[in-house]
mmCIF file of C-alpha atoms in Angstrom:
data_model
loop_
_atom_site.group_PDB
_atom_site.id
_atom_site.type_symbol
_atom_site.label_atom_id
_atom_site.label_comp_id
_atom_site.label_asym_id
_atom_site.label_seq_id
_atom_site.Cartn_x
_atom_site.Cartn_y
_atom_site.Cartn_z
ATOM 1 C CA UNK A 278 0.000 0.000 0.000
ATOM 2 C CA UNK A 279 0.970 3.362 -0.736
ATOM 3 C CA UNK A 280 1.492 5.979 1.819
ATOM 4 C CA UNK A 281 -0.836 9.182 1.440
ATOM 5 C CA UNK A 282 2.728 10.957 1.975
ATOM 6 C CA UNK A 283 4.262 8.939 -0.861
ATOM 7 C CA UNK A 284 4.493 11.232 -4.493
ATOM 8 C CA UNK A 285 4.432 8.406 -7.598
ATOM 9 C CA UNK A 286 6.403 9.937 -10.013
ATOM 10 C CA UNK A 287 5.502 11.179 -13.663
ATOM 11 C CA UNK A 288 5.200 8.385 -16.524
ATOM 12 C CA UNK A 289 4.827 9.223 -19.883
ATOM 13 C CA UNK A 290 1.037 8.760 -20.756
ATOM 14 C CA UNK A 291 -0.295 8.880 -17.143
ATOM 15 C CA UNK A 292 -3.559 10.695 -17.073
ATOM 16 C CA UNK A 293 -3.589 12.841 -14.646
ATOM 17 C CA UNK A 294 -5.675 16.431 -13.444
ATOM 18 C CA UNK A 295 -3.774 19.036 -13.813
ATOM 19 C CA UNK A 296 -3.748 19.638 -10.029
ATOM 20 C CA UNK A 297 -2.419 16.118 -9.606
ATOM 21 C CA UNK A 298 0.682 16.997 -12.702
ATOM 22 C CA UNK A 299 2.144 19.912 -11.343
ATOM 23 C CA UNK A 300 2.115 18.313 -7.683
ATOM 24 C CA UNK A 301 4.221 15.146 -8.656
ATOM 25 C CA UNK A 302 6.229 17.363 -11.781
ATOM 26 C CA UNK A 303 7.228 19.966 -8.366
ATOM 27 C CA UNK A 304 8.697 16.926 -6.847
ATOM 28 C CA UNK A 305 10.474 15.679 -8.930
ATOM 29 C CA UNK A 306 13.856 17.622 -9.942
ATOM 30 C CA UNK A 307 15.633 15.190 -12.723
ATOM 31 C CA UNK A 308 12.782 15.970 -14.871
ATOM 32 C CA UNK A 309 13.905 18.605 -17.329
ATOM 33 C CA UNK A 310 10.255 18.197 -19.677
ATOM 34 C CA UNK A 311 6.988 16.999 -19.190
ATOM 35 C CA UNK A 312 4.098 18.264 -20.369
ATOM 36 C CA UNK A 313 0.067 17.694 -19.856
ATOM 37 C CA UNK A 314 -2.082 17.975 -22.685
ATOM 38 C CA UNK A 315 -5.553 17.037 -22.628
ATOM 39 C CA UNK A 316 -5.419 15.213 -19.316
ATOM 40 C CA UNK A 317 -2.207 13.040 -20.514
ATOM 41 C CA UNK A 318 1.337 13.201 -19.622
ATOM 42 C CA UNK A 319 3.804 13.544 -22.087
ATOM 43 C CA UNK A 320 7.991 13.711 -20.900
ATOM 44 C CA UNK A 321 10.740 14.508 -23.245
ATOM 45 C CA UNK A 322 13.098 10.935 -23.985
ATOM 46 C CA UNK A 323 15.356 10.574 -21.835
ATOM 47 C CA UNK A 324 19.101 11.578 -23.598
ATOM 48 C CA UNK A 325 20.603 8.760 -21.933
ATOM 49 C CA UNK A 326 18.489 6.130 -23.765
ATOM 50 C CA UNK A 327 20.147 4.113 -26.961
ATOM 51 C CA UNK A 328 18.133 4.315 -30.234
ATOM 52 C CA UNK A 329 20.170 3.016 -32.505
ATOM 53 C CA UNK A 330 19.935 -1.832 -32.837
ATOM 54 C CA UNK A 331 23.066 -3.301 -32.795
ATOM 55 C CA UNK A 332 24.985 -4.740 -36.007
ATOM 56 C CA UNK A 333 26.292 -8.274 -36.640
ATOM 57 C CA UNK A 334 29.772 -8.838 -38.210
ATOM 58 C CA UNK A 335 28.396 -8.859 -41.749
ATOM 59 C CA UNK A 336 26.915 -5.264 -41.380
ATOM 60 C CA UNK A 337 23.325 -6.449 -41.266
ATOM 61 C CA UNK A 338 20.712 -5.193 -38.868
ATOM 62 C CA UNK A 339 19.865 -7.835 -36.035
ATOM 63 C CA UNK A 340 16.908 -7.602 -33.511
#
């Protein structure tokens, strides 16, 4: 169980009141962009994530 004292923090395409956003987006310092629009929760990617699929020997794209 959750305490009532416990903040959950922002997740991209939480829907949330606006009330509720700006509460858990004032605790929470790492986040440099989020953003509510239309009730949802949208957050910037994170820089440190890798986008790019890793390549066998041969040069060809693996999953």
């Amino acid at each position: 169980m959750i305490s009532p004292l416990t903040t959950l923090p922002l997740e991209n395409g939480d829907q949330l009141t606006r009330i509720e956003f700006e509460r858990r987006y004032a605790t929470m310092s790492d986040i440099k962009k989020a953003e509510l629009i239309e009730g949802i929760v949208y957050m910037a990617a994170s820089r440190f994530r890798r986008h790019y699929k890793k390549r066998s020997i041969s040069g060809f794209m693996v999953r």
